[in-house]
XYZ file of C-alpha atoms in Angstrom:
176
model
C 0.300 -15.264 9.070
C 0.388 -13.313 12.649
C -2.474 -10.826 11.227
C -5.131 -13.787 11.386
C -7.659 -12.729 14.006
C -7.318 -9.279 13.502
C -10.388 -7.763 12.771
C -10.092 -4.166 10.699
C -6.827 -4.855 9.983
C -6.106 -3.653 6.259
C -3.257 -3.917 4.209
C -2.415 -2.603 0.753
C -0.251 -4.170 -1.678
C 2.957 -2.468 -2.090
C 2.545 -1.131 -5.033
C 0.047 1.548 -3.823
C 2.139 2.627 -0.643
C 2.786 6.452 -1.132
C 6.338 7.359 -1.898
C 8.192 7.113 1.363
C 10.959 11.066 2.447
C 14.304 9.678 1.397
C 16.340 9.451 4.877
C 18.482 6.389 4.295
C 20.505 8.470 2.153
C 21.491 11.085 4.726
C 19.353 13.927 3.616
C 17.473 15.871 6.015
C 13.754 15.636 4.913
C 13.927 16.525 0.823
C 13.253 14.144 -1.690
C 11.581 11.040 -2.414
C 12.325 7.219 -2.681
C 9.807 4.774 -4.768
C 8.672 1.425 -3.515
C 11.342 -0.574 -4.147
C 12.671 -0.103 -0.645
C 9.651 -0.490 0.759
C 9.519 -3.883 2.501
C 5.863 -3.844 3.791
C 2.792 -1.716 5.130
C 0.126 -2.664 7.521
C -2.979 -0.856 8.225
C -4.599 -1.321 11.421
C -7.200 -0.611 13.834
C -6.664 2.238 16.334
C -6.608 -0.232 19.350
C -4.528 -1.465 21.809
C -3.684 -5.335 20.697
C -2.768 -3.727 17.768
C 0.740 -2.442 19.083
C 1.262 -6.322 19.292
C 0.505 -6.986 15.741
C 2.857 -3.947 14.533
C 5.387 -5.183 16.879
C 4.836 -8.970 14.774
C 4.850 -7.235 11.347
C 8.397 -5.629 11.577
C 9.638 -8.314 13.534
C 8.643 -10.664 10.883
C 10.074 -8.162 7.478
C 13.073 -7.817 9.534
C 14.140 -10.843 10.987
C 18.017 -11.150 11.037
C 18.208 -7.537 11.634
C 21.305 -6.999 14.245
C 18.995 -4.105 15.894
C 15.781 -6.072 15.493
C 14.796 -5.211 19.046
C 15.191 -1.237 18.553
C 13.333 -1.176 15.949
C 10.481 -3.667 17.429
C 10.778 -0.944 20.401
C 10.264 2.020 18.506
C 7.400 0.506 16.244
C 5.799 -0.298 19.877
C 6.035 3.240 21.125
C 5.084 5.205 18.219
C 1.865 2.905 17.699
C 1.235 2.827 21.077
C 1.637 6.887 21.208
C -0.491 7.113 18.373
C -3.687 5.180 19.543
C -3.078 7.156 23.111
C -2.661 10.579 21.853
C -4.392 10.873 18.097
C -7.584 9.890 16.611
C -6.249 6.596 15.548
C -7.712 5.693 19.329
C -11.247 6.681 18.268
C -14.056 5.089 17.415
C -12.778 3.984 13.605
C -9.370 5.181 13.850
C -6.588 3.658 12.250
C -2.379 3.489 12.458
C -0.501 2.502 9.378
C 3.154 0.957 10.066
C 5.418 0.700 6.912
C 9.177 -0.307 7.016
C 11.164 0.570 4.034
C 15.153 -0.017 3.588
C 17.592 1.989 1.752
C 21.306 0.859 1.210
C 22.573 1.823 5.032
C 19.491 1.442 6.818
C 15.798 0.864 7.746
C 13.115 3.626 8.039
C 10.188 2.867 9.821
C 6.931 5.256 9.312
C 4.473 5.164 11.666
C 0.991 7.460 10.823
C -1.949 8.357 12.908
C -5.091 10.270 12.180
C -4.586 13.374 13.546
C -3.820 14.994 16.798
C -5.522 18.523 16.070
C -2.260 19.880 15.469
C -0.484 18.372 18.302
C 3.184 16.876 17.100
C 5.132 14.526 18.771
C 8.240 15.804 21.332
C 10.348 14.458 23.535
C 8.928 15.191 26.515
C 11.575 16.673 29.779
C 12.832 13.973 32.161
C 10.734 14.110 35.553
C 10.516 10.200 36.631
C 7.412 9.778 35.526
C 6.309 6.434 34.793
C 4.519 7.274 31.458
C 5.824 9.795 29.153
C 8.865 8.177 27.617
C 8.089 6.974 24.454
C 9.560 9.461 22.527
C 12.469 9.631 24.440
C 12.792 5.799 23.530
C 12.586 6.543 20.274
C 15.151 8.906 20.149
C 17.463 6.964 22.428
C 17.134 4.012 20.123
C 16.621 5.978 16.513
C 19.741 6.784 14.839
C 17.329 9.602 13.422
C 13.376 10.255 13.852
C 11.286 13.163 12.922
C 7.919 13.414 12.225
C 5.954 15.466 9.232
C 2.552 16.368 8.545
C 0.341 14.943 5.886
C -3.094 16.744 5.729
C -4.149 16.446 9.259
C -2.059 13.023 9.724
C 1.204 13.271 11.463
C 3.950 10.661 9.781
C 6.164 9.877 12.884
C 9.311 8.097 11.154
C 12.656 6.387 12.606
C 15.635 5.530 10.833
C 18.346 2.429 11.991
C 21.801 1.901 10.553
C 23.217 -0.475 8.256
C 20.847 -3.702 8.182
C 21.617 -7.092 7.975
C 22.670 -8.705 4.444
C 20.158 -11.550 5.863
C 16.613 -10.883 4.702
C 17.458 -8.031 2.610
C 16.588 -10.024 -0.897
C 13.478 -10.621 0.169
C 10.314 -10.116 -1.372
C 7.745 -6.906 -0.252
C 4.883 -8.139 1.637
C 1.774 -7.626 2.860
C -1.354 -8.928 3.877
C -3.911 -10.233 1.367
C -6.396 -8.172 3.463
């Protein structure tokens, strides 16, 4: 599997991944889905080869996926943001990925450990040649958003209608 070699990375069987905001449905934030739709979590080290491994874990739950490259995008920029700009890039930290689909679309969650407060925004164009992840994701995200979960910040993107392809498959994760 593409998580061999990873040291520190964890992941939890998919029965104990918390209950995801219902946003494939439309609704703005309220609500709660259970883990049926939830296709897969990864938990892994707050470093910077592990924005490659995320990048392999959805690419690998969503394969056949008519926008698999968005959302292999956005799962690249919200990791990467988090390990730059939250304690996930301490000593210790950790970023857990987890890609759920509802009946018109996928949701990807990514969460750090913290940014003292901080949140993630889209940040003003200037031509800078840093600073655009965000913006990516919101160019790419049909919808994204971000809420707070005790000092955590759950940075999630949503993506239209998947593919019939891959959707019977089973959950996985790692057997970590």
């Amino acid at each position: 599997m593409w998580l061999s070699g990873m040291e520190g990375a964890v992941a939890v069987g998919v029965e104990n991944v918390p209950r995801l905001v219902a946003g494939c449905t439309g609704r703005r934030g309220g609500g709660a889905v259970g883990g049926p739709g939830v296709l897969g979590e990864v938990t892994l080290p707050g470093v910077r080869r592990s924005v490659a491994y995320a990048r392999g874990f959805v690419r690998e739950l969503a394969s056949g996926y008519e926008r698999l490259d968005d959302l292999v995008m956005v799962v690249s920029e919200t990791v990467a943001n988090a390990i730059t700009h939250t304690a996930s890039g301490l000593e210790g930290g950790r970023v857990r990925v987890v890609l759920a689909a509802g009946p018109d679309c996928y949701r990807l969650e990514v969460t750090d450990d913290g940014a003292a407060g901080g949140r993630p925004f889209v940040k003003a164009e200037v031509g800078a040649e840093t600073g655009r992840g965000m913006r990516i994701v919101a160019g790419l995200a049909s919808r994204w958003g971000y809420r707070t979960d005790g000092p955590r910040t759950v940075v999630w993107a949503e993506f239209p209608a998947p593919a019939v392809e891959g959707r019977g498959r089973e959950p996985v994760s790692d057997p970590g």
